[in-house]
Coordinates of C-alpha atoms in Angstrom, one line a residue:
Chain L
X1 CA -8.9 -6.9 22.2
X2 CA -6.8 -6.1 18.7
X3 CA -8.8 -7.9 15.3
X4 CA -6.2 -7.4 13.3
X5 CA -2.5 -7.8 12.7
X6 CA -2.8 -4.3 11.6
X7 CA -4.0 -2.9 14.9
X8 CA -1.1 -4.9 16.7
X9 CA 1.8 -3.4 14.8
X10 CA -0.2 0.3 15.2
X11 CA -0.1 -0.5 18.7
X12 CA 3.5 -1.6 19.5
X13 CA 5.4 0.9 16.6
X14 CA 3.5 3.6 19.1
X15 CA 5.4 2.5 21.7
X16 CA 8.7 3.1 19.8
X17 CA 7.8 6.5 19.0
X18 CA 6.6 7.7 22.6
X19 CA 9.9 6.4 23.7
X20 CA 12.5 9.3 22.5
X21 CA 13.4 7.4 19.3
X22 CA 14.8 9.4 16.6
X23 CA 14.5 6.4 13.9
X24 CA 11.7 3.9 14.4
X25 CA 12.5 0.8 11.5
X26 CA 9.2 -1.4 10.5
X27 CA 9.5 -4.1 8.2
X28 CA 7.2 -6.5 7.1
X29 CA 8.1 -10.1 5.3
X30 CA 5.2 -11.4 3.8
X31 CA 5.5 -15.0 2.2
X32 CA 2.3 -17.6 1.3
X33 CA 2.0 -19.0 5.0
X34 CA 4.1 -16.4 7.3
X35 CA 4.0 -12.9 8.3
X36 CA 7.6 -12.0 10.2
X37 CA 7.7 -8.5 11.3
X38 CA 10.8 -6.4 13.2
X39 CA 10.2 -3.1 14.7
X40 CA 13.3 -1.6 16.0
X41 CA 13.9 2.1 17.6
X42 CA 16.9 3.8 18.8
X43 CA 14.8 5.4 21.7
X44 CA 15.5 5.1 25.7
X45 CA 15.7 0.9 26.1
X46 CA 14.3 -1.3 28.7
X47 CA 16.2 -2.6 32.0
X48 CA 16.4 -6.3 32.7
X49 CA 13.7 -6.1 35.5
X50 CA 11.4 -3.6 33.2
X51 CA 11.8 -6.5 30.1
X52 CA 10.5 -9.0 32.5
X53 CA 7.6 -7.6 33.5
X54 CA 6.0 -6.2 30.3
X55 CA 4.5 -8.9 29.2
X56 CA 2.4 -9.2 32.7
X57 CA -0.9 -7.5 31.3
X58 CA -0.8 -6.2 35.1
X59 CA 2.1 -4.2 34.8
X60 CA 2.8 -0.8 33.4
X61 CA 5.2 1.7 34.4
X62 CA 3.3 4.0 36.0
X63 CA 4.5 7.1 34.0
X64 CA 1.6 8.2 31.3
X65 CA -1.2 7.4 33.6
X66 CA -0.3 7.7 36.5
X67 CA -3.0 5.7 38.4
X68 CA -3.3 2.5 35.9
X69 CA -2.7 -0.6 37.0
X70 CA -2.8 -2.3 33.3
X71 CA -0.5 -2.3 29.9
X72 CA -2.1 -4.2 27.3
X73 CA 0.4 -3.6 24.0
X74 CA 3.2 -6.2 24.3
X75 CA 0.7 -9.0 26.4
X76 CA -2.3 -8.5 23.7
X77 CA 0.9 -9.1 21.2
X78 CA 2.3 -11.9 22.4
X79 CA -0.8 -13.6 22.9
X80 CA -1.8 -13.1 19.5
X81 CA 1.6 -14.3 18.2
X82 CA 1.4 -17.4 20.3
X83 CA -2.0 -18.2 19.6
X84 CA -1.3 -19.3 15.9
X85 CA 2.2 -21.0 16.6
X86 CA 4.2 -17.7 15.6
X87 CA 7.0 -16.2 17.6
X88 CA 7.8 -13.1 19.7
X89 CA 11.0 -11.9 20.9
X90 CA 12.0 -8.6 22.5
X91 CA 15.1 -8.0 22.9
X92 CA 16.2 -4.0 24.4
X93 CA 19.0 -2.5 26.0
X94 CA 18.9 0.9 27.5
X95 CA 20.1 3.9 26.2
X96 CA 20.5 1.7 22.9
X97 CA 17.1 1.0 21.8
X98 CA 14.5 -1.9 21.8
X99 CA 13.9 -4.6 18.9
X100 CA 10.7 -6.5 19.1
X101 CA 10.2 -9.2 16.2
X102 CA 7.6 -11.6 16.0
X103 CA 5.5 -13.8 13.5
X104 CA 2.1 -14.6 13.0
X105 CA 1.4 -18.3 11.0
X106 CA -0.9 -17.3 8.2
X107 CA -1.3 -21.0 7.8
X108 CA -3.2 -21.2 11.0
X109 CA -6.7 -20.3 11.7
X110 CA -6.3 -18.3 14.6
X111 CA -4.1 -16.4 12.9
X112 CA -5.6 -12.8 12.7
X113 CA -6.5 -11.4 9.4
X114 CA -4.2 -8.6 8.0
X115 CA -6.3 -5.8 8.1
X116 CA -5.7 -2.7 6.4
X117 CA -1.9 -2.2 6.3
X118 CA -2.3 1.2 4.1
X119 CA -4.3 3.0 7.0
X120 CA -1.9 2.1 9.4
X121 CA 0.9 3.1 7.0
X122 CA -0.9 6.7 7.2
X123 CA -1.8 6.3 10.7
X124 CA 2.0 5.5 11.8
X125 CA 3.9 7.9 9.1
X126 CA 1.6 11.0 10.1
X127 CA 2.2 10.3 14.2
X128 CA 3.6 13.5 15.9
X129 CA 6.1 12.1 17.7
X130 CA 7.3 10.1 14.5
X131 CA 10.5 11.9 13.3
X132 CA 12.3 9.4 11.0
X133 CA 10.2 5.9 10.4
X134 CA 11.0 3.7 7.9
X135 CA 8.6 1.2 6.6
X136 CA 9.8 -1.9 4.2
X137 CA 6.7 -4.1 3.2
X138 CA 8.0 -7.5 1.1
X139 CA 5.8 -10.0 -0.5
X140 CA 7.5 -13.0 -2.0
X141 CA 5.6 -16.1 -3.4
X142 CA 5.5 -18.4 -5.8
X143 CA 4.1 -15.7 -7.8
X144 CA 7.4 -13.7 -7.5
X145 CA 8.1 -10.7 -5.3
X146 CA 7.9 -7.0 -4.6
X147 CA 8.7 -4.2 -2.1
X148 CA 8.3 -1.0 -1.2
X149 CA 10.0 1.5 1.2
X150 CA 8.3 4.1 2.8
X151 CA 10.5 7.2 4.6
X152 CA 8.7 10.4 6.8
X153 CA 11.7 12.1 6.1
X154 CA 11.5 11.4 2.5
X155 CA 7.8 11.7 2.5
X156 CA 7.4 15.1 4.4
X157 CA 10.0 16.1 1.9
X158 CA 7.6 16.2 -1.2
X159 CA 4.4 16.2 1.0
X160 CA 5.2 19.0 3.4
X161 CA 4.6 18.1 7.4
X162 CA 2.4 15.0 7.0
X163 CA -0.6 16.5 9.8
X164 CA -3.3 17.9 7.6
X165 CA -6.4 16.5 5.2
X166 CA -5.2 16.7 2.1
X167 CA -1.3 15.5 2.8
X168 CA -2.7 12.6 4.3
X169 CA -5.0 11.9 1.6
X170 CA -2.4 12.1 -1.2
X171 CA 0.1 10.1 1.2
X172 CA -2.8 7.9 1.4
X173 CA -3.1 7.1 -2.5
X174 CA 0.6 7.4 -2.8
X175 CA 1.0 4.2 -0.2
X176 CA -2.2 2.6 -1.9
X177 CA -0.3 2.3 -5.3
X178 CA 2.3 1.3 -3.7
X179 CA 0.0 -1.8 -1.7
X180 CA -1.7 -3.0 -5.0
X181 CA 1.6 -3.2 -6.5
X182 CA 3.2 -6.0 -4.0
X183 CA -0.4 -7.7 -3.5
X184 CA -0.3 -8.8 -6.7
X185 CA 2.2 -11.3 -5.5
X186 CA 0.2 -12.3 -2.4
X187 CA -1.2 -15.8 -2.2
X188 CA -4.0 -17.2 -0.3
X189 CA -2.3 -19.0 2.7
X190 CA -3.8 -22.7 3.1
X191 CA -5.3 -23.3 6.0
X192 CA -3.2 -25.6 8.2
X193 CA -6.6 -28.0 9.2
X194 CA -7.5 -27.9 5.3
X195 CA -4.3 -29.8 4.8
X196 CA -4.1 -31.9 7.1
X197 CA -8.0 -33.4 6.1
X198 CA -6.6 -33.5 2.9
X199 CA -4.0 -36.0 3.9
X200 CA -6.5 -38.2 6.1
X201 CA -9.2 -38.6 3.2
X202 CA -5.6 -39.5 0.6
Chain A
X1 CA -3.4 2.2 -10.5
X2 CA 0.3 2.1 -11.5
X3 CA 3.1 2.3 -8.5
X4 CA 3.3 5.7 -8.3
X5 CA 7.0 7.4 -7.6
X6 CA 7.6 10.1 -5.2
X7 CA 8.1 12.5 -8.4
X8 CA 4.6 11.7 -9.4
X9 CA 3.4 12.1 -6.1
X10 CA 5.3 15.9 -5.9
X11 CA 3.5 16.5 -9.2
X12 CA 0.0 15.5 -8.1
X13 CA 0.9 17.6 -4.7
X14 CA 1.5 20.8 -6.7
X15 CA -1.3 20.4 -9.1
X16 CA -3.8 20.1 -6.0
X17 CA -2.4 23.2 -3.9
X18 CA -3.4 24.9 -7.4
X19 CA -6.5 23.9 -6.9
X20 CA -6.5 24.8 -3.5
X21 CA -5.6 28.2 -3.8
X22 CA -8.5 29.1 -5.7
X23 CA -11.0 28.0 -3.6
X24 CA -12.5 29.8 0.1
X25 CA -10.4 28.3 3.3
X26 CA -12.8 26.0 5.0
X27 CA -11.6 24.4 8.0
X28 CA -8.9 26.9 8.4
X29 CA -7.3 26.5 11.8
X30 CA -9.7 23.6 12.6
X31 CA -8.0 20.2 14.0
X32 CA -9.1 16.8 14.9
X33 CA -6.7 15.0 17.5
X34 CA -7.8 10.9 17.6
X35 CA -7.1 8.9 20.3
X36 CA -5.2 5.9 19.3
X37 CA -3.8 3.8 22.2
X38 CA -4.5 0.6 22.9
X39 CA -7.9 1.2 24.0
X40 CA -8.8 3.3 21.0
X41 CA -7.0 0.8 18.3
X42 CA -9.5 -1.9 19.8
X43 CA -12.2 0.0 19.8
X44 CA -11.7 1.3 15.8
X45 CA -10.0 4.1 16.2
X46 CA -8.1 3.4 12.9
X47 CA -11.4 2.9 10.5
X48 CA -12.3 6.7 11.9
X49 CA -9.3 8.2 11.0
X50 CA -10.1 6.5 7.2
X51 CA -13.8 8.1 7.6
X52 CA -12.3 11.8 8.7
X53 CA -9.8 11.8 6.0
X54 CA -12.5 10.5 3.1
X55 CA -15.2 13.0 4.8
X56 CA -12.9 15.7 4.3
X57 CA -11.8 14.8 1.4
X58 CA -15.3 14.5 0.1
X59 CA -15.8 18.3 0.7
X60 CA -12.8 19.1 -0.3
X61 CA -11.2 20.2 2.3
X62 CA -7.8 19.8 2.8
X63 CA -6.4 21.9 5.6
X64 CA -7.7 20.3 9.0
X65 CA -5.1 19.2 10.8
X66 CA -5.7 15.8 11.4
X67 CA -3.3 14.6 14.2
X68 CA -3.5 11.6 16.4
X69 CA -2.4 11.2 20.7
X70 CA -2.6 8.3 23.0
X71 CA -5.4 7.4 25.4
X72 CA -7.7 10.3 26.7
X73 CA -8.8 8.4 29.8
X74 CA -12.2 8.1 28.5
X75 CA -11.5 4.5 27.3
X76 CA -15.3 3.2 28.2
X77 CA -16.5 5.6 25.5
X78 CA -13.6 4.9 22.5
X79 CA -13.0 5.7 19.8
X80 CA -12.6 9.4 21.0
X81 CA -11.9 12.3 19.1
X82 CA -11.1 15.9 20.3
X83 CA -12.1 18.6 18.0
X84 CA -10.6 22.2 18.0
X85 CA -12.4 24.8 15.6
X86 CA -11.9 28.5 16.2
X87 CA -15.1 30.3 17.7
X88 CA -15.8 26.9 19.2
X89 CA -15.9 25.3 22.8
X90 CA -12.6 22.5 22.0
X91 CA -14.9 19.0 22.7
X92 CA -13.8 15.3 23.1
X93 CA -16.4 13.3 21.5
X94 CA -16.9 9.5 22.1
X95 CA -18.6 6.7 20.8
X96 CA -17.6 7.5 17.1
X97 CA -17.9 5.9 14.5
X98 CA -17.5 6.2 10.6
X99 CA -21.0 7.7 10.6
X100 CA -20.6 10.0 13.5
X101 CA -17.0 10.8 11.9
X102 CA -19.1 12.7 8.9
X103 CA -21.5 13.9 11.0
X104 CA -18.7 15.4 12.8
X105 CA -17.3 17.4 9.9
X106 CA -20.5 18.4 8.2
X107 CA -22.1 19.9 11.7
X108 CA -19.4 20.8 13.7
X109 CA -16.2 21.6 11.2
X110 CA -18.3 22.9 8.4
X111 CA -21.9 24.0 10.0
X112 CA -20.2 25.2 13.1
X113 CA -22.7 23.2 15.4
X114 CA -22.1 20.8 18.3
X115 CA -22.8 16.8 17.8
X116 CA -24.5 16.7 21.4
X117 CA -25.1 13.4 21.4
X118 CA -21.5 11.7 21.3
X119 CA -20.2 14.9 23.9
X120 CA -18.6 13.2 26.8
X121 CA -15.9 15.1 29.1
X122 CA -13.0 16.8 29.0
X123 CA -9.7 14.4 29.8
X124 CA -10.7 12.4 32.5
X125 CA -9.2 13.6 35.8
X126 CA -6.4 10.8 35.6
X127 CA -4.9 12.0 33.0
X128 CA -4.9 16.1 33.8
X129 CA -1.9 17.0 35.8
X130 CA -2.7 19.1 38.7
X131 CA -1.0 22.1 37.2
X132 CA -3.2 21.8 33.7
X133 CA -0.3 20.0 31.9
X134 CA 1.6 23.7 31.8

C-alpha cells in the first residue's frame, strides 16, 4: 500500500509515460482543505472495455508481465481518493490520450499526508521514458498564492539530459527553491472531526 | 533560500562542471537503475533514490547515472536496485534502504566491493523474455 499522496501521483504519472506519450501534463491545486490533481498524456488511450476494468485490482493487461494476475495503480488510487470523500475520474480515448483527475479532502483524516512532492518532482522529471512533462504546482490560501512550472524540455535545456548525480542534485535544489517558495502560502487544513466537536461543545 | 530562476540555475550548473573538471572521474561509467513500480513506490523506493543522490553527492560525485525502471519481479524483496560499475559483475540488490543505499556507494561504487548481504537474483524469470530481451 501507497503512504503518501506523493507515492500515488509517482505511481499513476508512470503510467502516462510507459504509455507512448510525447507530453505527460501534472498539475497540482493546493488550497487550505483540498488537493485536486489532473494528469493528462497524449499517449495510446484506453478502450471502453479496458476503462472498465482497471480499477478491478484483479485485472491488468497482461503485457509487461506477462504472468500477473494483479494491477494495483489506479485501484490503490481510487481507494485512496474515496477513502477521504475526494473524487476520481478517468476519462481516455484511444489514440487520443488518457486524463485522470482526482482529489484528496485534506480536511479529512484519512486523508494521506503529502509526502515529499520535491523528490517525486526529481523522481518523475528524470524518468527515461519522460520526453516532455510538465508540472504546475499552485497553492492559494488565505495567505495568498503562488506557482511554479516545471518543463524537462526546459529543464534538460540548462541541465543537460537529467540521468546523472549531479544534474539531479542541482535539479533537486532548483525544485526545492521553488517548493519553499509556494509553501509559504500553505495552511494547516482543519481537521473535519475537530470542527465538528467544536460545534457540539458551542 | 530565494526562488531560484532557470538562469541561476544555468549559472550554478557551469560553476559546478568547473569544479568538476578538476577533480579525478569517480564513478565514471557506473549506473544505478531503481525499481520504481508500484511495488517498489510502496515499499520506499522514492526515500532511496533521495539517499543515492545525497550519498553521492556527499562524495562528490556527480557522474553516476542514476536512472529509474519499473518492477524487477523481485517485488518480496523491494526496494531493488540494479547496479552497473565497469570491472564488476551488474547485481540487483534488495532490501534497501537509506543505510544500505550508502553502503552501496561507498563499498561497491567507490571501494569496488560487493554488499553480499542485500544480493538477491537477477530479473526474476517472469520478467526475462525467452530470447534475453534482445
Amino acid at each position: 500500500m501507497h503512504i503518501c499522496i506523493d507515492d500515488y501521483l509517482l505511481d499513476i504519472v508512470q503510467n502516462s509515460f510507459e504509455a507512448a506519450s510525447t507530453h505527460v501534463e501534472l498539475a497540482l491545486d493546493e488550497t487550505e482543505s483540498k488537493l485536486t490533481c489532473l494528469i493528462r498524456d497524449n499517449g495510446k488511450g484506453m478502450d471502453a472495455e479496458v476503462q472498465k476494468r482497471v480499477l478491478d485490482p484483479f485485472y491488468s493487461d497482461g503485457v509487461k508481465h506477462t504472468k500477473r494476475k494483479v494491477g494495483l495503480g489506479l485501484p490503490f488510487l481510487s481507494q485512496a481518493c474515496e477513502a477521504c470523500q475526494g473524487t476520481f475520474a478517468l476519462h481516455s480515448e484511444v489514440g487520443v490520450g488518457t486524463t485522470v483527475e482526482f482529489s484528496f479532502n485534506l480536511a479529512h483524516l484519512d486523508a494521506p499526508p503529502m509526502g515529499n512532492l520535491v523528490s517525486t518532482f526529481v523522481a518523475l522529471l528524470s524518468h527515461p521514458l519522460a520526453k516532455e512533462l510538465v508540472i504546475r504546482r499552485t497553492v492559494s490560501t488565505r495567505k495568498g498564492n503562488s506557482t511554479y512550472t516545471l518543463s524537462k524540455e526546459e529543464l534538460e535545456e540548462v541541465l543537460g539530459s537529467l540521468s546523472t548525480s549531479g544534474a539531479l542534485n542541482l535539479l533537486r535544489e532548483y525544485i526545492n527553491s521553488q517548493e519553499e517558495e509556494v509553501m509559504t502560502y500553505h495552511v494547516e487544513p482543519k481537521m473535519q472531526s475537530e470542527t465538528r466537536r467544536t460545534q457540539q461543545e458551542m | 533560500m530565494a526562488k531560484m530562476t532557470l538562469e541561476e540555475l544555468r549559472k550554478l550548473r557551469d560553476q559546478k562542471q568547473g569544479e568538476m573538471q578538476k577533480r579525478d572521474i569517480e564513478g565514471k561509467d557506473s549506473r544505478i537503475v531503481i525499481g520504481m513500480g508500484t511495488c517498489g513506490i510502496a515499499a520506499g523506493a522514492k526515500p532511496v533514490l533521495d539517499a543515492f543522490l545525497a550519498a553521492l553527492e556527499e562524495k562528490h560525485i556527480d557522474n553516476v547515472s542514476v536512472t529509474q525502471t519499473g518492477c524487477m519481479g523481485l517485488c518480496y524483496v523491494e526496494p531493488t536496485i540494479e547496479v552497473i560499475v565497469p570491472g564488476m559483475p551488474d547485481v540487483i540488490y534488495g532490501k534497501v534502504d537509506a543505510a544500505t543505499a550508502r553502503k552501496i556507494v561507498e563499498q561497491h561504487i567507490i571501494g569496488k566491493q560487493l554488499v553480499t548481504d542485500h544480493m538477491f537474483d537477477r530479473p526474476a524469470a517472469d520478467i526475462i523474455k525467452k530470447d534475453g530481451g534482445k
